[in-house]
Coordinates of C-alpha atoms and ligand atoms in Angstrom, one line a residue:
M1 CA -46.6 -28.1 -14.7
K2 CA -47.1 -24.7 -13.3
P3 CA -47.2 -25.0 -9.5
S4 CA -47.2 -22.0 -7.3
Q5 CA -43.4 -22.0 -6.6
P6 CA -41.8 -23.7 -9.5
Y7 CA -38.7 -21.5 -9.8
P8 CA -36.2 -20.5 -7.2
S9 CA -36.6 -16.9 -6.1
L10 CA -34.3 -14.0 -6.3
R11 CA -33.3 -14.6 -2.7
I12 CA -32.3 -18.1 -3.4
G13 CA -30.4 -16.9 -6.4
A14 CA -28.5 -14.5 -4.1
L15 CA -27.9 -17.3 -1.6
V16 CA -26.6 -19.7 -4.3
G17 CA -24.5 -16.8 -5.6
A18 CA -22.9 -16.3 -2.2
L19 CA -22.1 -20.0 -1.8
V20 CA -20.7 -20.6 -5.2
T21 CA -18.7 -17.3 -5.4
T22 CA -17.2 -17.9 -2.0
A23 CA -16.0 -21.2 -3.2
L24 CA -14.7 -19.6 -6.4
I25 CA -12.7 -17.0 -4.4
A26 CA -11.2 -19.8 -2.3
V27 CA -10.2 -21.7 -5.4
F28 CA -8.6 -18.5 -6.8
F29 CA -6.7 -18.2 -3.5
L30 CA -5.5 -21.7 -3.6
A31 CA -4.4 -21.5 -7.2
A32 CA -2.5 -18.3 -6.4
Q33 CA -0.6 -20.0 -3.7
V34 CA 0.1 -23.2 -5.5
A35 CA 0.5 -22.1 -9.1
G36 CA 1.2 -18.4 -8.8
T37 CA -1.8 -17.3 -10.8
P38 CA -3.3 -13.9 -10.0
F39 CA -5.6 -13.6 -6.9
V40 CA -8.4 -12.0 -8.9
P41 CA -10.2 -9.9 -6.2
F42 CA -7.0 -7.9 -5.5
D43 CA -6.6 -7.1 -9.2
V44 CA -10.2 -5.9 -9.6
F45 CA -9.8 -3.8 -6.4
D46 CA -6.5 -2.3 -7.6
W47 CA -8.1 -1.5 -11.0
M48 CA -11.0 0.2 -9.4
A49 CA -8.7 2.2 -7.2
R50 CA -7.0 3.5 -10.3
V51 CA -10.1 4.4 -12.3
L52 CA -12.3 5.8 -9.5
P53 CA -12.0 9.6 -9.0
G54 CA -9.3 10.7 -6.5
A55 CA -11.8 12.2 -4.2
V56 CA -13.6 8.9 -3.8
I57 CA -10.4 7.1 -3.1
T58 CA -9.3 9.7 -0.6
F59 CA -12.7 9.5 1.1
G60 CA -12.4 5.8 1.4
I61 CA -8.8 5.9 2.7
D62 CA -9.8 8.6 5.2
I63 CA -12.6 6.4 6.6
I64 CA -10.3 3.4 6.9
V65 CA -7.5 5.3 8.5
G66 CA -9.9 7.1 10.8
L67 CA -11.4 3.8 12.0
I68 CA -7.9 2.3 12.5
R69 CA -6.8 5.3 14.6
T70 CA -10.0 5.7 16.5
F71 CA -10.2 2.1 17.6
Q72 CA -6.4 1.7 17.7
L73 CA -6.4 -1.3 15.5
G74 CA -2.7 -1.3 15.0
E75 CA 0.0 0.1 12.7
T76 CA -1.9 2.2 10.1
S77 CA -0.5 1.2 6.7
G78 CA -0.5 -2.6 7.3
T79 CA -3.9 -2.5 8.9
A80 CA -5.3 -0.4 6.0
K81 CA -3.9 -2.8 3.4
L82 CA -5.5 -5.7 5.3
A83 CA -8.8 -3.8 5.4
E84 CA -8.6 -3.1 1.7
Q85 CA -7.8 -6.8 1.0
I86 CA -10.9 -7.8 2.9
M87 CA -12.9 -5.2 1.0
A88 CA -11.6 -6.6 -2.3
V89 CA -12.7 -10.1 -1.4
V90 CA -16.1 -9.0 -0.1
G91 CA -16.5 -6.8 -3.2
L92 CA -16.0 -9.7 -5.6
G93 CA -18.3 -11.8 -3.4
L94 CA -21.1 -9.2 -3.6
T95 CA -20.6 -9.0 -7.4
G96 CA -21.1 -12.7 -7.6
I97 CA -24.2 -12.5 -5.5
V98 CA -25.8 -9.8 -7.6
A99 CA -24.9 -11.6 -10.8
S100 CA -26.4 -14.8 -9.6
A101 CA -29.6 -13.1 -8.4
V102 CA -29.9 -11.5 -11.8
L103 CA -29.3 -14.8 -13.6
F104 CA -32.0 -16.5 -11.5
E105 CA -34.4 -13.7 -12.1
V106 CA -33.8 -13.7 -15.8
L107 CA -34.4 -17.5 -15.9
R108 CA -37.4 -17.3 -13.6
R109 CA -39.1 -14.6 -15.7
K110 CA -38.1 -16.4 -18.9
V111 CA -36.6 -13.2 -20.2
V112 CA -34.7 -15.4 -22.5
N113 CA -35.8 -18.9 -23.3
V114 CA -32.6 -20.9 -23.1
P115 CA -31.5 -23.9 -21.0
P116 CA -30.3 -22.6 -17.6
T117 CA -26.8 -24.1 -18.0
F118 CA -26.5 -22.2 -21.3
A119 CA -27.6 -19.0 -19.5
G120 CA -25.1 -19.8 -16.8
L121 CA -22.4 -20.2 -19.3
I122 CA -23.2 -16.8 -20.8
A123 CA -23.2 -15.3 -17.2
G124 CA -19.8 -16.8 -16.6
I125 CA -18.5 -15.2 -19.8
V126 CA -20.1 -11.9 -19.1
V127 CA -18.6 -11.6 -15.7
G128 CA -15.4 -13.5 -16.4
M129 CA -14.4 -11.6 -19.5
P130 CA -13.9 -8.1 -18.0
V131 CA -12.4 -9.6 -14.8
T132 CA -9.9 -11.6 -16.8
I133 CA -8.9 -8.6 -18.9
I134 CA -8.5 -6.5 -15.7
S135 CA -6.5 -9.1 -14.0
I136 CA -4.1 -10.0 -16.8
T137 CA -3.4 -6.4 -17.8
G138 CA -3.1 -5.1 -14.3
N139 CA -1.4 -7.8 -12.3
R140 CA 2.3 -7.3 -11.6
S141 CA 2.8 -9.9 -8.8
A142 CA 1.7 -13.2 -10.2
E143 CA 4.3 -15.7 -11.3
A144 CA 2.2 -17.6 -13.9
S145 CA 2.3 -16.4 -17.5
V146 CA -0.3 -14.0 -18.8
F147 CA -1.6 -16.8 -21.0
V148 CA -2.0 -19.4 -18.2
S149 CA -3.5 -16.8 -15.9
G150 CA -6.0 -15.6 -18.5
V151 CA -7.1 -19.1 -19.5
W152 CA -7.4 -20.1 -15.8
I153 CA -9.5 -17.1 -14.7
M154 CA -11.8 -17.4 -17.7
L155 CA -12.3 -21.2 -17.2
A156 CA -12.9 -20.6 -13.5
F157 CA -15.7 -18.1 -14.2
V158 CA -17.2 -20.3 -16.9
A159 CA -17.3 -23.2 -14.4
W160 CA -18.9 -20.7 -11.9
G161 CA -21.5 -19.7 -14.4
L162 CA -22.2 -23.3 -15.4
A163 CA -22.6 -24.2 -11.7
L164 CA -25.1 -21.5 -11.2
G165 CA -27.1 -22.6 -14.2
W166 CA -27.0 -26.2 -13.2
I167 CA -28.1 -25.4 -9.7
F168 CA -31.0 -23.3 -11.0
Q169 CA -32.0 -26.3 -13.1
R170 CA -31.7 -28.7 -10.2
L171 CA -33.7 -26.4 -8.0
T172 CA -36.6 -26.2 -10.5
G173 CA -36.6 -30.0 -10.5
Q174 CA -36.1 -30.1 -14.2
L175 CA -33.7 -33.0 -13.8
Q176 CA -36.4 -35.1 -12.3
P177 CA -39.2 -35.4 -14.8
A178 CA -40.8 -38.1 -12.6
T179 CA -41.3 -35.8 -9.6
A180 CA -42.1 -32.8 -11.8
T181 CA -45.4 -34.4 -12.6
D182 CA -46.1 -35.1 -9.0
T183 CA -47.5 -32.6 -6.6
L184 CA -44.5 -30.3 -6.9
A185 CA -45.6 -27.9 -4.2
A186 CA -45.5 -30.7 -1.7
V187 CA -42.4 -32.6 -2.8
Q188 CA -40.1 -29.8 -4.0
P189 CA -39.6 -27.6 -0.9
I190 CA -38.1 -30.5 1.0
D191 CA -36.0 -31.6 -1.9
R192 CA -35.0 -28.0 -2.5
R193 CA -34.1 -27.4 1.1
S194 CA -32.0 -30.6 1.3
F195 CA -30.3 -29.8 -2.0
L196 CA -29.4 -26.3 -0.7
V197 CA -28.0 -27.8 2.4
Q198 CA -25.9 -30.2 0.4
L199 CA -24.8 -27.3 -1.8
G200 CA -23.9 -25.3 1.3
G201 CA -21.9 -28.3 2.6
A202 CA -20.1 -28.8 -0.7
T203 CA -19.2 -25.1 -1.2
A204 CA -18.2 -24.8 2.5
A205 CA -15.8 -27.8 2.0
I206 CA -14.3 -26.2 -1.1
T207 CA -13.9 -22.9 0.7
V208 CA -12.3 -24.4 3.8
V209 CA -9.9 -26.5 1.8
G210 CA -9.0 -23.7 -0.6
A211 CA -8.5 -21.1 2.1
G212 CA -6.9 -23.5 4.5
V213 CA -4.4 -25.2 2.2
G214 CA -3.8 -21.9 0.5
S215 CA -2.8 -20.2 3.7
L216 CA -0.5 -23.0 4.8
L217 CA 1.5 -22.6 1.6
T218 CA 3.6 -19.5 1.3
R219 CA 3.5 -17.7 -1.9
R220 CA 6.4 -19.0 -4.0
T221 CA 7.8 -15.6 -5.0
S222 CA 8.6 -14.6 -1.5
S223 CA 11.1 -17.4 -1.2
A224 CA 12.2 -17.5 -4.8
A225 CA 13.0 -13.8 -5.3
P226 CA 16.0 -13.6 -3.0
V227 CA 17.5 -16.7 -4.6
L228 CA 17.1 -15.2 -8.1
M229 CA 18.7 -12.0 -6.9
A230 CA 21.6 -13.9 -5.3
E231 CA 22.2 -15.7 -8.6
S232 CA 22.2 -12.6 -10.8
T233 CA 24.1 -10.3 -8.5
P234 CA 26.9 -12.1 -6.8
M235 CA 27.8 -10.1 -3.7
P236 CA 30.0 -10.7 -0.8
T237 CA 27.9 -12.3 1.9
E238 CA 28.6 -9.7 4.5
E239 CA 26.7 -7.2 2.3
R240 CA 23.6 -9.3 2.9
I241 CA 23.5 -8.4 6.5
A242 CA 21.5 -5.3 7.5
W243 CA 23.7 -2.3 7.9
S244 CA 22.1 -1.5 11.2
A245 CA 23.1 -4.9 12.6
N246 CA 26.8 -3.9 12.7
N247 CA 26.9 -0.2 12.8
S248 CA 25.8 2.6 15.1
L249 CA 24.0 5.7 14.0
P250 CA 26.1 8.8 13.3
N251 CA 24.6 10.6 16.3
A252 CA 25.2 7.7 18.7
A253 CA 27.4 9.9 20.9
D254 CA 24.6 12.2 21.8
T255 CA 23.9 11.8 25.5
L256 CA 20.2 12.7 25.5
V257 CA 18.3 9.5 26.2
P258 CA 14.9 9.4 24.5
A259 CA 11.9 9.3 27.0
P260 CA 10.8 5.6 27.5
G261 CA 8.2 4.8 24.8
T262 CA 9.6 7.1 22.2
R263 CA 9.6 5.4 18.8
S264 CA 12.9 4.0 17.5
E265 CA 15.1 6.6 16.0
F266 CA 15.9 4.3 13.1
T267 CA 13.0 2.4 11.7
A268 CA 13.5 -1.3 11.2
L269 CA 12.8 -2.5 7.7
D270 CA 9.8 -4.5 8.7
L271 CA 8.4 -1.7 10.8
H272 CA 8.6 1.0 8.1
Y273 CA 5.2 2.0 6.9
R274 CA 4.2 1.0 3.3
I275 CA 1.9 3.0 1.1
D276 CA 1.2 2.4 -2.5
I277 CA -1.6 1.7 -5.0
N278 CA -1.2 -2.1 -4.9
L279 CA -2.8 -4.7 -2.7
Q280 CA 0.2 -6.9 -3.5
P281 CA 3.5 -5.2 -4.4
P282 CA 4.6 -5.6 -8.1
V283 CA 7.2 -8.3 -8.4
V284 CA 10.1 -7.3 -10.5
R285 CA 12.8 -9.9 -11.5
E286 CA 16.2 -8.4 -11.7
N287 CA 17.3 -10.4 -14.7
E288 CA 14.3 -9.2 -16.7
W289 CA 14.6 -5.6 -15.5
T290 CA 16.4 -2.6 -17.0
L291 CA 16.0 1.1 -16.4
N292 CA 14.8 2.5 -19.7
F293 CA 15.6 6.0 -20.8
S294 CA 13.4 7.5 -23.6
G295 CA 11.8 10.7 -24.8
L296 CA 14.2 13.6 -25.7
I297 CA 17.2 11.5 -26.2
D298 CA 18.9 10.6 -29.5
E299 CA 18.9 6.9 -28.9
P300 CA 16.7 5.1 -26.2
Q301 CA 19.0 3.6 -23.7
Q302 CA 18.9 1.0 -20.9
M303 CA 20.9 0.3 -17.7
T304 CA 21.0 -2.9 -15.7
L305 CA 20.9 -2.8 -12.0
A306 CA 24.5 -4.0 -12.0
Q307 CA 25.5 -0.9 -14.1
I308 CA 23.6 1.4 -11.7
R309 CA 25.3 -0.3 -8.7
A310 CA 28.7 0.2 -10.4
Y311 CA 28.5 4.0 -9.8
E312 CA 30.0 5.4 -6.6
P313 CA 27.3 4.7 -4.0
I314 CA 26.0 7.4 -1.7
H315 CA 24.3 6.7 1.6
Q316 CA 21.7 9.0 3.1
F317 CA 19.6 8.8 6.3
V318 CA 16.2 9.8 5.2
T319 CA 12.9 10.4 7.0
L320 CA 10.1 9.6 4.6
A321 CA 6.5 10.6 5.3
C322 CA 3.3 10.1 3.5
I323 CA 1.2 13.1 2.6
S324 CA -1.7 11.1 4.1
N325 CA 0.0 11.0 7.5
S326 CA -2.4 12.7 9.9
I327 CA -1.1 14.7 12.9
G328 CA 0.6 12.2 15.2
G329 CA 0.3 9.4 12.7
D330 CA 2.7 6.5 12.0
L331 CA 3.0 6.9 8.2
I332 CA 6.6 8.2 8.7
G333 CA 9.9 6.4 9.1
T334 CA 13.6 6.8 9.0
Q335 CA 15.9 4.5 7.0
R336 CA 19.4 4.5 5.5
W337 CA 19.1 4.7 1.7
T338 CA 21.9 3.7 -0.7
G339 CA 22.0 4.6 -4.4
V340 CA 23.5 6.8 -7.0
S341 CA 23.1 10.5 -7.3
L342 CA 20.8 11.1 -10.3
K343 CA 23.0 14.0 -11.4
T344 CA 26.0 11.7 -11.6
L345 CA 24.0 9.1 -13.5
L346 CA 22.5 11.5 -16.0
A347 CA 26.0 12.7 -17.0
D348 CA 26.2 9.4 -18.9
V349 CA 22.8 9.7 -20.6
P350 CA 22.9 12.0 -23.6
Y351 CA 19.4 13.6 -23.2
Q352 CA 18.6 16.6 -25.4
P353 CA 19.0 20.2 -24.1
N354 CA 15.4 21.1 -24.3
T355 CA 14.6 18.6 -21.5
T356 CA 13.0 20.3 -18.4
Y357 CA 11.5 17.4 -16.6
L358 CA 12.0 13.6 -16.1
K359 CA 8.9 11.5 -16.2
I360 CA 9.5 8.6 -13.9
S361 CA 7.3 5.6 -14.4
S362 CA 6.9 2.4 -12.4
A363 CA 6.0 -1.2 -12.8
D364 CA 2.6 -0.5 -11.1
S365 CA 1.7 2.3 -13.6
F366 CA 2.5 4.9 -11.1
D367 CA 4.3 8.0 -12.4
E368 CA 5.8 11.4 -11.3
Y369 CA 7.6 14.3 -12.8
V370 CA 10.9 15.5 -11.4
S371 CA 12.5 18.8 -12.4
L372 CA 15.8 18.6 -14.2
D373 CA 16.9 21.8 -12.5
L374 CA 16.3 20.3 -9.1
I375 CA 18.3 17.2 -10.0
M376 CA 21.2 19.4 -11.2
Q377 CA 21.1 21.6 -8.1
D378 CA 20.7 18.9 -5.5
E379 CA 23.0 15.9 -5.6
R380 CA 21.0 14.3 -2.9
V381 CA 18.3 13.4 -5.4
M382 CA 19.2 9.8 -6.0
L383 CA 18.1 6.5 -7.4
A384 CA 18.2 4.1 -4.5
Y385 CA 18.6 0.4 -4.6
E386 CA 19.2 -0.4 -0.9
W387 CA 17.6 0.3 2.4
D388 CA 19.6 -0.6 5.5
G389 CA 22.4 -2.0 3.3
L390 CA 20.1 -4.6 1.7
P391 CA 18.4 -4.7 -1.7
L392 CA 15.0 -3.0 -1.5
T393 CA 12.3 -5.4 -0.5
E394 CA 9.3 -6.0 -2.8
E395 CA 7.2 -3.8 -0.6
H396 CA 9.6 -0.9 -0.7
G397 CA 10.3 -0.8 -4.4
F398 CA 12.7 -3.4 -5.6
P399 CA 14.8 -2.9 -7.6
L400 CA 14.9 0.9 -7.8
R401 CA 13.2 4.0 -6.2
I402 CA 13.9 7.7 -6.2
Y403 CA 14.8 9.9 -3.3
I404 CA 13.9 13.6 -3.5
P405 CA 14.7 15.5 -0.3
D406 CA 12.0 17.6 1.4
H407 CA 9.1 16.1 -0.5
Y408 CA 6.4 13.7 0.6
G409 CA 6.4 10.1 -0.6
M410 CA 3.8 10.7 -3.2
K411 CA 6.5 12.4 -5.4
Q412 CA 8.9 9.5 -5.1
P413 CA 8.1 6.5 -7.2
K414 CA 9.1 2.9 -6.2
W415 CA 9.6 0.0 -8.6
I416 CA 11.0 2.5 -11.3
T417 CA 11.2 1.1 -14.8
D418 CA 11.3 4.1 -17.1
I419 CA 12.8 7.6 -17.2
E420 CA 11.4 9.8 -20.0
F421 CA 13.0 13.1 -20.8
V422 CA 10.3 15.6 -21.5
A423 CA 10.1 19.3 -22.4
A424 CA 7.2 20.2 -20.1
W425 CA 5.9 19.4 -16.6
S426 CA 2.7 17.4 -16.3
E427 CA 0.7 16.1 -13.4
G428 CA 1.9 12.9 -11.8
Y429 CA -0.3 10.0 -10.4
W430 CA -1.5 11.7 -7.2
V431 CA -1.5 15.2 -8.6
R432 CA -4.0 14.1 -11.2
R433 CA -6.1 12.9 -8.3
G434 CA -6.2 16.2 -6.6
W435 CA -3.1 16.3 -4.4
D436 CA -0.6 19.1 -4.1
R437 CA 1.7 19.4 -7.2
D438 CA 4.7 20.2 -5.1
A439 CA 4.0 18.1 -2.0
L440 CA 6.6 19.7 0.2
M441 CA 6.8 18.1 3.6
R442 CA 5.1 20.1 6.4
A443 CA 6.8 20.6 9.7
T444 CA 5.3 18.2 12.3
S445 CA 5.9 17.3 15.9
V446 CA 4.5 14.3 17.7
I447 CA 4.2 13.2 21.3
D448 CA 5.0 9.5 21.4
T449 CA 5.0 9.0 25.1
V450 CA 4.0 10.4 28.4
A451 CA 6.0 8.0 30.5
V452 CA 4.1 8.0 33.7
D453 CA 5.5 4.6 34.7
D454 CA 9.1 5.8 34.4
L455 CA 9.2 8.8 36.7
V456 CA 12.6 10.4 37.1
R457 CA 13.5 11.4 40.7
V458 CA 15.9 14.3 41.2
N459 CA 16.4 15.0 44.9
A460 CA 12.9 15.4 46.3
S461 CA 11.2 16.1 42.9
Q462 CA 9.7 13.7 40.4
F463 CA 9.5 14.3 36.7
V464 CA 7.5 12.6 33.9
P465 CA 9.6 12.0 30.8
I466 CA 7.7 13.1 27.7
G467 CA 9.0 12.6 24.3
G468 CA 8.6 12.1 20.6
I469 CA 9.8 13.2 17.2
A470 CA 9.8 16.4 15.1
H471 CA 10.5 16.7 11.4
A472 CA 10.5 19.4 8.7
G473 CA 11.9 17.8 5.6
D474 CA 15.5 18.9 5.0
R475 CA 14.9 22.2 6.8
G476 CA 15.7 20.7 10.2
I477 CA 14.3 21.5 13.6
S478 CA 15.6 24.3 15.8
K479 CA 13.2 24.1 18.7
V480 CA 10.5 21.9 20.2
E481 CA 8.1 23.2 22.8
V482 CA 5.7 21.4 25.1
R483 CA 2.7 22.8 26.9
V484 CA 0.8 21.1 29.7
D485 CA -2.9 22.2 30.0
D486 CA -3.0 26.0 29.8
G487 CA 0.5 26.5 30.9
E488 CA 3.5 28.1 29.2
W489 CA 5.1 26.6 26.1
T490 CA 8.4 25.1 27.5
E491 CA 11.4 24.2 25.5
A492 CA 12.2 20.5 25.2
Q493 CA 15.7 19.0 24.8
L494 CA 16.7 17.8 21.3
R495 CA 18.8 14.9 20.3
Q496 CA 21.2 15.6 17.4
P497 CA 19.3 14.2 14.3
I498 CA 20.8 11.3 12.5
S499 CA 21.2 13.5 9.4
S500 CA 20.0 16.9 8.1
T501 CA 17.0 15.1 6.5
T502 CA 15.8 13.0 9.4
W503 CA 13.5 13.7 12.2
V504 CA 14.8 14.7 15.6
I505 CA 14.0 13.1 18.9
W506 CA 12.9 15.5 21.7
R507 CA 12.4 15.0 25.4
Y508 CA 10.9 17.1 28.1
D509 CA 10.9 16.0 31.8
W510 CA 7.8 17.5 33.3
P511 CA 7.5 18.2 37.0
F512 CA 5.0 15.5 38.2
E513 CA 1.5 16.7 39.1
A514 CA -1.3 14.2 39.7
G515 CA -4.5 14.7 37.8
D516 CA -6.0 14.8 34.3
H517 CA -3.7 16.7 31.9
T518 CA -3.5 17.6 28.3
F519 CA 0.0 17.7 26.7
A520 CA 0.7 19.5 23.5
V521 CA 3.8 19.9 21.3
R522 CA 4.9 22.2 18.6
C523 CA 8.2 22.9 16.7
V524 CA 10.1 25.5 14.9
E525 CA 11.9 24.7 11.6
G526 CA 15.7 25.2 11.3
N527 CA 15.0 28.4 9.3
G528 CA 13.0 29.9 12.2
I529 CA 9.6 29.3 10.7
P530 CA 7.2 27.9 13.3
Q531 CA 5.1 24.8 12.6
I532 CA 1.6 25.7 11.3
E533 CA -0.8 25.4 14.2
E534 CA -3.9 25.9 12.2
V535 CA -5.7 22.6 11.8
A536 CA -5.9 21.2 8.2
G537 CA -6.5 17.7 7.0
V538 CA -4.1 15.7 4.9
R539 CA -5.7 16.5 1.5
P540 CA -4.4 18.2 -0.6
S541 CA -1.1 19.4 0.9
G542 CA -0.4 17.4 4.1
A543 CA -1.9 17.8 7.6
T544 CA -1.2 20.8 9.8
G545 CA -2.1 21.4 13.5
I546 CA -0.5 20.4 16.7
D547 CA -0.4 17.0 18.4
S548 CA -1.9 16.6 21.8
V549 CA -2.7 13.8 24.2
R550 CA -4.7 13.5 27.4
E551 CA -3.4 11.5 30.3
S552 CA -4.7 10.8 33.8
I553 CA -1.7 10.6 36.1
Ligands
LIG1 N1 5.4 3.0 -7.9 C1 4.9 3.6 -6.8 N2 5.6 4.3 -6.1 C2 5.2 4.9 -4.9 C3 3.8 4.8 -4.6 C4 3.0 3.9 -5.4 O1 1.8 3.7 -5.1 N3 3.6 3.3 -6.5 N4 3.4 5.4 -3.4 C5 4.1 6.6 -3.0 C6 3.7 7.0 -1.7 S1 2.2 7.8 -1.6 C7 4.5 6.9 -0.6 S2 4.1 7.6 0.9 C8 5.8 6.2 -0.6 C9 5.9 5.2 0.5 O2 7.0 4.4 0.4 P1 7.2 3.1 1.3 O3 6.0 2.3 1.1 O4 8.4 2.5 0.9 O5 7.2 3.6 2.8 O6 6.0 5.5 -1.9 C10 5.6 6.3 -3.0 N5 6.0 5.7 -4.2
LIG2 MO1 2.0 8.6 0.4

């Protein structure tokens, strides 16, 4: 029995791989929603993002962010996360396709002479083993235990491999010795085609059910976490309401009305950008969490969240920006942070005098170094547990994150678990990947709106309200200027900022003039230093250059 086409080709191997792996991913998704097991593609993606060189990651992020901004696909950080999640799923799919094609080719060429199902089993183990290890060691968001997760992922991959082997066997007709002796060339293509159609139907059904049912069910953690928190930290109910719901901002009396279309001066929790190295935020349970002090300390020590909350709280209005925020970008937001000054807290931790830095580590294996001198000089450096008067959300670092004024977000770990007292500085997570070791915030100013539909009429003249934000860390903003086409730089009006560390809102009413115009903005820091106008990209030290927009009026 050696007909011309007895064995399925590489292409059929790839096709089968696509079908079966898609079903596998759907099953992983369903299990993640129903049983809280890890969603494997995300874990593999996160792992790759950690091991690949920083330049590769930055290049990839630049492309994603560039596409989002060019085609105005929406808010940058959320859209980028979605794009990465899609890449993660597609990536595992491609891996499955390649593995299946290789398996079929190995079997077709009889590189090894074993039954196809056995070869499939081996393939399942070969692919499943590293994936399982990556997932159970890296995952910080699944509810299922590491043991259950590991067994589940391994079994799923074994089933995937067995399915591939069985399908190969079925496609070669080995299960039908009667037809095998017939004129295979005539009988098999039809049989093969109809089998593939059936296979396509079966895998499509699994995929639709898995993805459909999975997306109807919300992940259990999102509803369970607040309940857990409520049980372990009894708090008066009024504290559960967002601070901003019942309070006005400290600068509320300022009479300057932002130009229509200017972003909100205070960024609502669900509108604040989110940037971190996780496709799903690590889930920390308050009753299993402590802040652990180690290193140059006589006795390692722990603090619970309740102990940290017991310190006199401080509240600070903070504008946080990501060093990856390009000129005019939306990776910047302003919130009210509540926590304890790190200086106050450290007074109760007997670290040794040769300490010079604190190594802060997080549940997602992120880390950064903070100078002890800075902590002692600047009482604003704080460990924060609330944004807008509510416990930090999972996305924004529950239960604890640090605030370090004047520095980009990359220096400020979320989901803090450990503080290690060390004698020497070392490179933190993003610094090791080629970003600025100090990461001081650059001065930046942005045009949010040229409000052509909201002309202001004063006597016989019409004005176009133009407005936006300007920010320079904790250095403040002393001046914002706007230029239209090749005209003069003209000073804009400034609102009082919410605090000395937040952005300011500016406004300029420009005498209306029909036509195509280019509007540009620049600012001067509180200390008199002008914003850097020379154009530089975000890497390694944060973007510089001035924001401009074109409008036909
Ligand atoms: N543990 C941890 N902390 C982290 C990060 C991270 O990936 N992991 N990303 C940092 C970066 S790059 C930024 S810009 C800020 C963003 O904080 P946000 O997502 O709450 O806006 O978190 C910082 N803290
Ligand atoms: Mo960032």
